[in-house]
Short mmCIF file of N, CA and C in Angstrom, two decimals:
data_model
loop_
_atom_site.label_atom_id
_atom_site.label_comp_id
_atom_site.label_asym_id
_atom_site.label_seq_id
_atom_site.Cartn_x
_atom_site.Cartn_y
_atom_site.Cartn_z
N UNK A 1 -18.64 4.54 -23.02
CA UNK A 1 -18.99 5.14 -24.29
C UNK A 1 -18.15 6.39 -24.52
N UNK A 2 -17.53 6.33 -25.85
CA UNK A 2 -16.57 7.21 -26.19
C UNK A 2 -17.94 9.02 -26.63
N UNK A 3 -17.35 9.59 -25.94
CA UNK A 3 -18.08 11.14 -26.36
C UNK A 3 -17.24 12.02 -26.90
N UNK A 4 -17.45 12.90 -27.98
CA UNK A 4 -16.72 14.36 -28.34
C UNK A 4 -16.96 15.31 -27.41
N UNK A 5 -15.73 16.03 -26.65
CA UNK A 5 -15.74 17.26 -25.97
C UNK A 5 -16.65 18.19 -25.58
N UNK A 6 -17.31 18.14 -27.14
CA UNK A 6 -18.19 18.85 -26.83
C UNK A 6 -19.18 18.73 -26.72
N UNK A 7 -19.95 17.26 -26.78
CA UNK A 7 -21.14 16.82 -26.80
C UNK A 7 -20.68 16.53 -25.07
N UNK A 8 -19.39 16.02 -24.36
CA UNK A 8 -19.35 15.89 -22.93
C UNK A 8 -19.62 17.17 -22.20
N UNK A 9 -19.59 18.17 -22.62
CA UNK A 9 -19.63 19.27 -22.25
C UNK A 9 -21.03 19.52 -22.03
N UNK A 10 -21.55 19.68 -22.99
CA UNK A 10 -22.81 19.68 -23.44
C UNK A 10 -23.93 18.73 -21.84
N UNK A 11 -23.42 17.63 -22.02
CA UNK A 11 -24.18 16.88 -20.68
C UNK A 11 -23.74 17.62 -19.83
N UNK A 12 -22.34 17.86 -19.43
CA UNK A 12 -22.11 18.66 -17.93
C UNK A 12 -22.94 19.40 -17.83
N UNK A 13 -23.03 20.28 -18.80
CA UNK A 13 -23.67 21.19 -18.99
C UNK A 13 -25.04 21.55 -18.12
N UNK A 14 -26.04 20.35 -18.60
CA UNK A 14 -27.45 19.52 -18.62
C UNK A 14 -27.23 19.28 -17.19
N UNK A 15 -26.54 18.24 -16.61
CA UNK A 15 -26.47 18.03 -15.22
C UNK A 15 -26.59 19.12 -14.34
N UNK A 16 -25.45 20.19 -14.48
CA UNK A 16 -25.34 21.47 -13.96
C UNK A 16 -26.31 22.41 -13.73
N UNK A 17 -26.94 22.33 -15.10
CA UNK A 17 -28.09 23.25 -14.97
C UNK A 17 -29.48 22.71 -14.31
N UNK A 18 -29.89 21.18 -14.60
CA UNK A 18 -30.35 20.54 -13.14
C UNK A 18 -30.48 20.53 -11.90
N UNK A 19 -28.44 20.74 -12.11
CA UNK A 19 -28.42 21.24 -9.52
C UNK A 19 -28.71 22.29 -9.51
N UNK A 20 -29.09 23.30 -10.63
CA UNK A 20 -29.45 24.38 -10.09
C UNK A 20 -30.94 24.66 -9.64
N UNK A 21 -31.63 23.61 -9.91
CA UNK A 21 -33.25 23.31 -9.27
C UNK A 21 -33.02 22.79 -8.13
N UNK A 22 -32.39 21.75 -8.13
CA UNK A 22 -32.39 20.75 -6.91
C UNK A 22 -31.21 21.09 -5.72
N UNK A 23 -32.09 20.84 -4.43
CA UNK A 23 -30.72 20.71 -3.35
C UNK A 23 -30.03 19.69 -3.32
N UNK A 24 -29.76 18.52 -4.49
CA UNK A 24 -29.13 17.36 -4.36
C UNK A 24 -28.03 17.72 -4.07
N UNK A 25 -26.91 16.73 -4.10
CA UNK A 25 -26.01 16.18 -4.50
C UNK A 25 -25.41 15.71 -5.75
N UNK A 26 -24.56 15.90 -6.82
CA UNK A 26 -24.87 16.56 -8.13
C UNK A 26 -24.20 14.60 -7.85
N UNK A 27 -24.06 13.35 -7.53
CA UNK A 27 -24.05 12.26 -7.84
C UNK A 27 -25.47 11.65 -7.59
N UNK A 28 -26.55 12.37 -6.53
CA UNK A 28 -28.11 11.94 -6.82
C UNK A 28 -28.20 12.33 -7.92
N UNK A 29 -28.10 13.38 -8.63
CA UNK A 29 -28.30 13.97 -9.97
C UNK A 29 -28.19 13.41 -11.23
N UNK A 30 -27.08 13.07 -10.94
CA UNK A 30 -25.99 12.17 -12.06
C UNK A 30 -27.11 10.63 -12.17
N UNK A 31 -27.22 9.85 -10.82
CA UNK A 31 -27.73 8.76 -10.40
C UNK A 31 -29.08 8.79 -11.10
N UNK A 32 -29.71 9.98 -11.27
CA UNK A 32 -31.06 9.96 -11.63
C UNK A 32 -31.22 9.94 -12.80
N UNK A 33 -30.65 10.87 -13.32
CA UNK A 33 -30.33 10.89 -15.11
C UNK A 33 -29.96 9.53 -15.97
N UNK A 34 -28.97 8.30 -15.48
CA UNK A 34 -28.89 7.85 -15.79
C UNK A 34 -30.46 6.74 -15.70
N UNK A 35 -30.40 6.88 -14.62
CA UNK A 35 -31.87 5.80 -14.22
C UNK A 35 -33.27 6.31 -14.99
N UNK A 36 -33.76 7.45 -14.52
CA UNK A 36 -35.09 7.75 -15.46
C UNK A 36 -34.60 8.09 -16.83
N UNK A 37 -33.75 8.37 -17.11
CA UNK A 37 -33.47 9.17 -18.37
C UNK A 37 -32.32 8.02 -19.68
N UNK A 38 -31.65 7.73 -18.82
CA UNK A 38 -30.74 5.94 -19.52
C UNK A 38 -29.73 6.62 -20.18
N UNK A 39 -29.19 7.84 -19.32
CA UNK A 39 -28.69 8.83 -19.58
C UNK A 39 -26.69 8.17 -19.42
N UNK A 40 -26.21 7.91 -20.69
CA UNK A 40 -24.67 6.99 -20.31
C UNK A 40 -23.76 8.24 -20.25
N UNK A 41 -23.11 8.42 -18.99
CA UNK A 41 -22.48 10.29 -18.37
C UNK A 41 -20.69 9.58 -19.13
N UNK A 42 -20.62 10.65 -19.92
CA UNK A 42 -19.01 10.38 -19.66
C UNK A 42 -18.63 10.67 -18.81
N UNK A 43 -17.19 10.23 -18.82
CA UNK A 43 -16.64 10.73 -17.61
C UNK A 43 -16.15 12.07 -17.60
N UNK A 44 -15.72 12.58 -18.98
CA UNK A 44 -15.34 14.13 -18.82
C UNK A 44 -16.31 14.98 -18.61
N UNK A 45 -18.10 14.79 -18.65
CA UNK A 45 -18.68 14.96 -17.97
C UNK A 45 -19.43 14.76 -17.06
N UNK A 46 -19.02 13.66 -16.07
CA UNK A 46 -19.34 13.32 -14.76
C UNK A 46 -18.07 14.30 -13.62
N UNK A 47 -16.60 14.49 -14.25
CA UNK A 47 -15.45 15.31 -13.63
C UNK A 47 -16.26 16.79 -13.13
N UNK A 48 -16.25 17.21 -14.47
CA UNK A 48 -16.53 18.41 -14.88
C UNK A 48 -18.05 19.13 -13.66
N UNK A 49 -18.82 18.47 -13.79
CA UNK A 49 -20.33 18.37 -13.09
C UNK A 49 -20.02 17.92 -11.70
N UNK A 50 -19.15 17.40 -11.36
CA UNK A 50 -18.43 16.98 -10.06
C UNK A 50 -17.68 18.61 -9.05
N UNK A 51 -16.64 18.90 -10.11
CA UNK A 51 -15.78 19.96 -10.02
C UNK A 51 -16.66 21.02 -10.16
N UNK A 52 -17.39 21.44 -10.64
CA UNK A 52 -18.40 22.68 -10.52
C UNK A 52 -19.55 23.03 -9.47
N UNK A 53 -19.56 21.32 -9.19
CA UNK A 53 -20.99 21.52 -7.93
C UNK A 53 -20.15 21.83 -6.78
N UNK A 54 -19.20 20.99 -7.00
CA UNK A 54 -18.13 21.61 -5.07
C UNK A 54 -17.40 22.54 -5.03
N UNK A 55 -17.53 23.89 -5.95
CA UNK A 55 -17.03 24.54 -5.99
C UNK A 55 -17.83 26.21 -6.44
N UNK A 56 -19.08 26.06 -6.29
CA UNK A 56 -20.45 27.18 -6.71
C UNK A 56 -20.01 28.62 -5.69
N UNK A 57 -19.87 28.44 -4.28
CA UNK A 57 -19.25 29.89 -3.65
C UNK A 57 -17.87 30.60 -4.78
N UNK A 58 -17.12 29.79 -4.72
CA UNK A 58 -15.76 30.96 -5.95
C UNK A 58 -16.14 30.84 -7.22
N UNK A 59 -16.83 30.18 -7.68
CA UNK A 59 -17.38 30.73 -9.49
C UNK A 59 -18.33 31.65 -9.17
N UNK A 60 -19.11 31.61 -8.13
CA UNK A 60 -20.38 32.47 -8.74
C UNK A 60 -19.15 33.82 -7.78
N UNK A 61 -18.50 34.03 -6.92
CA UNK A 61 -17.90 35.19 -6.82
C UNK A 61 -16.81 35.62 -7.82
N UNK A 62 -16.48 35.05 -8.51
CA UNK A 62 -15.70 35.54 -9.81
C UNK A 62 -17.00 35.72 -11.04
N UNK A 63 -18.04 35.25 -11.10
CA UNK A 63 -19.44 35.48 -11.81
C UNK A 63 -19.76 36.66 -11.28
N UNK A 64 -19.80 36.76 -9.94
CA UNK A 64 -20.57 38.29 -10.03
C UNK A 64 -19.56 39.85 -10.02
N UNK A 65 -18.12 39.31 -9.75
CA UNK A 65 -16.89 40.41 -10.13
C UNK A 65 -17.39 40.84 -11.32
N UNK A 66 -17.44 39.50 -12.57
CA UNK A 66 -17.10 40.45 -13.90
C UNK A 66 -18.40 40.47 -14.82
N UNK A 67 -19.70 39.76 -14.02
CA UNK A 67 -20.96 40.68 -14.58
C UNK A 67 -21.48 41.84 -14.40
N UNK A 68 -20.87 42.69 -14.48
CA UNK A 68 -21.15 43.99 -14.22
C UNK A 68 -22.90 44.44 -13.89
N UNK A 69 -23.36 45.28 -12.93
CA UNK A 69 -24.32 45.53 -12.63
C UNK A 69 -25.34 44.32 -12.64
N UNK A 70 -24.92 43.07 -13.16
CA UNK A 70 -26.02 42.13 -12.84
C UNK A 70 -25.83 41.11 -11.26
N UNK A 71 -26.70 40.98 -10.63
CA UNK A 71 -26.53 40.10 -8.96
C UNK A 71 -26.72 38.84 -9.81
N UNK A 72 -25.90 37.79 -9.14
CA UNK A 72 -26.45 36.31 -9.62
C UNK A 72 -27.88 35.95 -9.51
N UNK A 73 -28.80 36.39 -8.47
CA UNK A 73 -30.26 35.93 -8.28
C UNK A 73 -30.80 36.61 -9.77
N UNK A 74 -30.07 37.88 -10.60
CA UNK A 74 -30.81 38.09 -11.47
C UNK A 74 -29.77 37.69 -13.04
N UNK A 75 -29.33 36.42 -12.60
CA UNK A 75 -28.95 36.11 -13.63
C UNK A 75 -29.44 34.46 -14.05
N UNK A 76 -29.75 34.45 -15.60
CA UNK A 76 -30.49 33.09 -16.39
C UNK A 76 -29.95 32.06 -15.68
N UNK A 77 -30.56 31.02 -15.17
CA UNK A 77 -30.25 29.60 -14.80
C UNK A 77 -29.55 29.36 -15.75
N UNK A 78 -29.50 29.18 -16.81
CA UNK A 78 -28.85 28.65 -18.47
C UNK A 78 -27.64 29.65 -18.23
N UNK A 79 -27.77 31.16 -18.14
CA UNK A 79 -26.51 31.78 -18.58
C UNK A 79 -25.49 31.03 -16.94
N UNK A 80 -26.07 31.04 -15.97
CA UNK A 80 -25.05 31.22 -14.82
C UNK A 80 -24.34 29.59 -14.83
N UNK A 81 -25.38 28.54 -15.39
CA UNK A 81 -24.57 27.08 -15.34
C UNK A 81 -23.17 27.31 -16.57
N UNK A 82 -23.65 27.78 -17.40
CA UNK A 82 -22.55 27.75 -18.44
C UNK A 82 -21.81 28.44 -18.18
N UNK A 83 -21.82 29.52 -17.41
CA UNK A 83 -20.48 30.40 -16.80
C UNK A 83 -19.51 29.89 -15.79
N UNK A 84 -20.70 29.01 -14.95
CA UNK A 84 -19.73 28.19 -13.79
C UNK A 84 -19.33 27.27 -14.63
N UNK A 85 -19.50 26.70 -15.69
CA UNK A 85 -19.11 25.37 -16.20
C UNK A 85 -17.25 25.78 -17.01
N UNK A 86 -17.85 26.76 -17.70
CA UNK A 86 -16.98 27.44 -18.77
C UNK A 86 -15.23 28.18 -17.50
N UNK A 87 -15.96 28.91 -16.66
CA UNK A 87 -15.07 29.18 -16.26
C UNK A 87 -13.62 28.31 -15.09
N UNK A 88 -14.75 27.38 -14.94
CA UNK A 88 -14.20 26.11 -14.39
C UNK A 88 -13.13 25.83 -15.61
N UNK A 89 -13.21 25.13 -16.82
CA UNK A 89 -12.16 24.73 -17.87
C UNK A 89 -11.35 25.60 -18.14
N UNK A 90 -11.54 26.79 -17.96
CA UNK A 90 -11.18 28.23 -18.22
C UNK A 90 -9.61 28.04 -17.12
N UNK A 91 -10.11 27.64 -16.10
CA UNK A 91 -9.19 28.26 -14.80
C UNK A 91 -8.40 26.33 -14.61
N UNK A 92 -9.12 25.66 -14.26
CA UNK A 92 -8.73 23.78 -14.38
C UNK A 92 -8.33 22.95 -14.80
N UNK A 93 -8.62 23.56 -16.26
CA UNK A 93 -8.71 22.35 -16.99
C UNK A 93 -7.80 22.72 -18.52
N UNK A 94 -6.48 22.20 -18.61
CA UNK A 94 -5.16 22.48 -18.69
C UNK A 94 -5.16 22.19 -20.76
N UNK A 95 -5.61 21.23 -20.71
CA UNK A 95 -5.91 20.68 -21.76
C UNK A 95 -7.12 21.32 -22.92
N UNK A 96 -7.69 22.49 -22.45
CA UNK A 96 -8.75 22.93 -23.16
C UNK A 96 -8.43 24.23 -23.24
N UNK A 97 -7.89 25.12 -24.14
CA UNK A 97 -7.64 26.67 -24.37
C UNK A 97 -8.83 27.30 -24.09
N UNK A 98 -8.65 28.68 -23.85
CA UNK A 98 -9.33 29.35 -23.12
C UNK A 98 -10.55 29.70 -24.77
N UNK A 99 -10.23 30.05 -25.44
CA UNK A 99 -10.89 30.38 -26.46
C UNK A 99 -11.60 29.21 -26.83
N UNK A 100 -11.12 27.92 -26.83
CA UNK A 100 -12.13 27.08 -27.17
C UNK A 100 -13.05 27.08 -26.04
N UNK A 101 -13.02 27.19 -24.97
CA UNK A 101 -14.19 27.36 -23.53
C UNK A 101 -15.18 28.22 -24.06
N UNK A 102 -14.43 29.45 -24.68
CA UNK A 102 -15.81 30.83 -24.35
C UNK A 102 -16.68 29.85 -25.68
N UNK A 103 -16.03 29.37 -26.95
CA UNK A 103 -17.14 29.81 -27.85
C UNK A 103 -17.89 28.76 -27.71
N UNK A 104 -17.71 27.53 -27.02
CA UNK A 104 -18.39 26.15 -26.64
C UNK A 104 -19.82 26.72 -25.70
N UNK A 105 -18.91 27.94 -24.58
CA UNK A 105 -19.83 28.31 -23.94
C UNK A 105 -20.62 29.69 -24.66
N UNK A 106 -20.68 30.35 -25.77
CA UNK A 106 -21.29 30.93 -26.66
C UNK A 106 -22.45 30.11 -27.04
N UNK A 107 -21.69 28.74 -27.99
CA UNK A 107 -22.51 28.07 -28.54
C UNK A 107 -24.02 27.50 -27.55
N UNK A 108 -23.60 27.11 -26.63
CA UNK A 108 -24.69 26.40 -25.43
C UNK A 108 -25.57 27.24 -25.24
N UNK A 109 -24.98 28.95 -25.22
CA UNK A 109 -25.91 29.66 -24.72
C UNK A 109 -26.94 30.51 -25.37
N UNK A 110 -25.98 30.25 -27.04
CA UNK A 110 -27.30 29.90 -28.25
C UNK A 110 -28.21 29.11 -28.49
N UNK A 111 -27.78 28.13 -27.83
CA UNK A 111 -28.16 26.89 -28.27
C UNK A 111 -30.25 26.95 -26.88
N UNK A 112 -29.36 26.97 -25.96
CA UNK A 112 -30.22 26.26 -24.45
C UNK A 112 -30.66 28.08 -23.70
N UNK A 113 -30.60 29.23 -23.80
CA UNK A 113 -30.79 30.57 -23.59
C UNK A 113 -31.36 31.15 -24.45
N UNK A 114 -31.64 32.49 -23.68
CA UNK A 114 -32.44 33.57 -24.29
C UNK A 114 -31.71 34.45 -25.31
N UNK A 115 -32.62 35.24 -26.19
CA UNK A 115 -31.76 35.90 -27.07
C UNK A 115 -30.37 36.46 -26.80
N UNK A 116 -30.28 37.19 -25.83
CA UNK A 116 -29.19 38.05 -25.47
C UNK A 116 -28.42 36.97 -24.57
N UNK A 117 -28.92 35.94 -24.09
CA UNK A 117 -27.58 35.06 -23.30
C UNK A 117 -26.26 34.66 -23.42
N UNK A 118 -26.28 34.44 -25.04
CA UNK A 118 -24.56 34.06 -25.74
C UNK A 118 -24.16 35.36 -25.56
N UNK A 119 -24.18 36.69 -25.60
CA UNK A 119 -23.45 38.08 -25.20
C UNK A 119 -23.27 38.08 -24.28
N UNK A 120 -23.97 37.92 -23.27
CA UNK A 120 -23.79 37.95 -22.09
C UNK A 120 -22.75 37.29 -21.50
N UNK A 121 -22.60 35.90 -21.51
CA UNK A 121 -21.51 34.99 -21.34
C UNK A 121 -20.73 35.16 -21.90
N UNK A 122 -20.57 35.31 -22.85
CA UNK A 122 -19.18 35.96 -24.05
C UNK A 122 -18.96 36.87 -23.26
N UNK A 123 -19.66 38.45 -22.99
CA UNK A 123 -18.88 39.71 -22.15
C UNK A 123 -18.52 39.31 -21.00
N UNK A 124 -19.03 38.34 -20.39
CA UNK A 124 -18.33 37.89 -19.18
C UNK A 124 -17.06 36.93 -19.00
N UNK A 125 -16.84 36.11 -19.85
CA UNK A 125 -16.08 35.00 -19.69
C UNK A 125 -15.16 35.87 -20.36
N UNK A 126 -15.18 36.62 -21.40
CA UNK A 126 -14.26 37.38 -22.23
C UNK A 126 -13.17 38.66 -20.96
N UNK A 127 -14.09 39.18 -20.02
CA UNK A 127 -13.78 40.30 -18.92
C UNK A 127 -12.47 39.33 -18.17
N UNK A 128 -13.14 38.43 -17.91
CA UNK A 128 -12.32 37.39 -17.07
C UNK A 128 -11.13 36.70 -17.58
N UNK A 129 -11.21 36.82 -18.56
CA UNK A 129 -10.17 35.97 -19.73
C UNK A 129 -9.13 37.03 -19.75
N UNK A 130 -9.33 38.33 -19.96
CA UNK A 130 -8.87 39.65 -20.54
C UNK A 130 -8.20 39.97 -19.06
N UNK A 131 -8.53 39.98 -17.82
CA UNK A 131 -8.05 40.54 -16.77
C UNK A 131 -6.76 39.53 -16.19
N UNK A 132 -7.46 38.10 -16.20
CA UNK A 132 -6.58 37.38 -15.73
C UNK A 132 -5.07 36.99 -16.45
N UNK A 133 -5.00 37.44 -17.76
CA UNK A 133 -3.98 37.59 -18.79
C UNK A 133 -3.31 39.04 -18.34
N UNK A 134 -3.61 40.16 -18.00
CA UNK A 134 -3.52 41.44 -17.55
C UNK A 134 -2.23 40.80 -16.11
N UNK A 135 -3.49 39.89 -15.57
CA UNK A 135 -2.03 39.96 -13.82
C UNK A 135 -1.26 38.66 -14.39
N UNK A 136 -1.61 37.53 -15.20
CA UNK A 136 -0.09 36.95 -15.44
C UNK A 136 0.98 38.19 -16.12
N UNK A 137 0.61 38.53 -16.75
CA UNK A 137 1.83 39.35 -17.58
C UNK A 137 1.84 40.37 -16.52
N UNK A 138 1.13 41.20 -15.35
CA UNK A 138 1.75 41.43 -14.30
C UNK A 138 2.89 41.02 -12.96
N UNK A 139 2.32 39.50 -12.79
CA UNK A 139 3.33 38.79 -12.41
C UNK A 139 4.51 38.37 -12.75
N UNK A 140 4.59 38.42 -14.09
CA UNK A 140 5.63 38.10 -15.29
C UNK A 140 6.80 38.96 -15.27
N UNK A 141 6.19 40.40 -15.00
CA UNK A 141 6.99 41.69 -15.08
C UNK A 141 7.79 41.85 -13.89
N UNK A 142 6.97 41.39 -12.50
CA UNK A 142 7.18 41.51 -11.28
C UNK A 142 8.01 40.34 -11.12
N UNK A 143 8.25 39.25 -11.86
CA UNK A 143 9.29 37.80 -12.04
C UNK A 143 10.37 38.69 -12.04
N UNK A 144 10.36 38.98 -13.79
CA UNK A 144 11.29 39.38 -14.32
C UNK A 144 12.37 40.65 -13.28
N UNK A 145 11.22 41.52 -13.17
CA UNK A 145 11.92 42.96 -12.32
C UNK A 145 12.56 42.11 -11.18
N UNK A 146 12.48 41.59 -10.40
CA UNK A 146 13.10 40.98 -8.99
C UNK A 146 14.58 40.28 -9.83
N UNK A 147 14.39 39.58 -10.65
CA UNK A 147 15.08 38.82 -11.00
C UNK A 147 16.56 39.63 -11.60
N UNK A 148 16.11 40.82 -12.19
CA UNK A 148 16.85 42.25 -12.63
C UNK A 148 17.74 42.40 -11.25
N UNK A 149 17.01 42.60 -10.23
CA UNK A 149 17.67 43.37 -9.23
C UNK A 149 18.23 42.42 -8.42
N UNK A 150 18.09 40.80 -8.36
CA UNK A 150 19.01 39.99 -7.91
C UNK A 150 20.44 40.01 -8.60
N UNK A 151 20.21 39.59 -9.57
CA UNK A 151 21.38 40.07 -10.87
C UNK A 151 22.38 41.03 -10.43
N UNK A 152 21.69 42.59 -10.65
CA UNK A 152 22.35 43.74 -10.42
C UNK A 152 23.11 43.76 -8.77
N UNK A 153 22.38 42.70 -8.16
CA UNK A 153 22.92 42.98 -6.48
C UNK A 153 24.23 42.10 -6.39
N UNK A 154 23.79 40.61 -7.24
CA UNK A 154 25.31 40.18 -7.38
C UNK A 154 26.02 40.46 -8.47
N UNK A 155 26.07 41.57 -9.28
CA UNK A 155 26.83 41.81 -9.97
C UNK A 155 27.88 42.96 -9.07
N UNK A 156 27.20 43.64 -8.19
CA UNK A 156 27.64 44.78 -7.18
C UNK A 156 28.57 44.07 -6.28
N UNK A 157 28.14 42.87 -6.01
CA UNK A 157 29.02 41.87 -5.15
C UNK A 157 30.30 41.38 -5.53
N UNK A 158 30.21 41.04 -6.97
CA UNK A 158 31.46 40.42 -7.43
C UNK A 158 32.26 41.31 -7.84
N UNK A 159 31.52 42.76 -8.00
CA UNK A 159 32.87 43.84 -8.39
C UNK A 159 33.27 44.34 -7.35
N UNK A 160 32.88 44.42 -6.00
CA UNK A 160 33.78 44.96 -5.18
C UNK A 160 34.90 44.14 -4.37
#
């Protein structure tokens, strides 16, 4: 069954925020949804819900870098799935701009959260968006500068 992006999202979403009750295995998860629920998973969100469950230690430590003063134990089940979800496409997933991530993950967290949850995820995914653009164009500079002084070293070479 063919799904829109964002309705696949949307299930990852749902799944995600599921393993966060359960000690499953986010394919018992998957397995169950379809069975009690007749739940048909795309596959861009069966990937997605795949790639986020085996990977919860480095999202939630890049989650708790750029939530400032909040610990993950005191952050929304709803806000923290959509942050691991969001920042996963954010950092993975090549084909989806970063701006379309935050406001998908805005929208969800209007949508499925508490009043203040879409800010929340917005100031966070936004911190992260904003820093990690900061060290490419750091790295960029640090390309470029090396690349200056290779130059200048064989230019020193061929004139003497």
């Amino acid at each position: 069954m063919w799904m829109k992006r964002s309705e696949a999202r949307e299930q990852a979403f749902i799944l995600i925020f599921e393993r966060s009750f359960k000690d499953e295995d986010i394919d018992e998860i998957i397995e169950q949804a379809q069975i009690s629920r007749s739940m048909v998973v795309d596959d861009y969100a069966y990937n997605l819900a795949q790639e986020v469950s085996g990977n919860l230690p480095w999202l939630d430590q890049i989650i708790a870098l750029y939530s400032k003063k909040w610990k993950i134990k005191r952050i929304s089940r709803v806000s923290l799935s959509i942050l691991r979800l969001s920042l996963w496409e954010i950092d993975h997933v090549d084909t989806v701009p970063e701006g379309v991530s935050i406001n998908e993950a805005v929208e969800l967290a209007k949508k499925y959260g508490n009043a203040d949850d879409f800010a929340f995820v917005n100031g966070v995914l936004g911190a992260y968006v904003r820093a990690k653009g900061q060290e490419s164009s750091e790295n960029t500079e640090a390309e470029n500068s090396e690349e200056q002084q290779e130059s200048s070293v064989s230019l020193n070479i061929e004139e003497s």
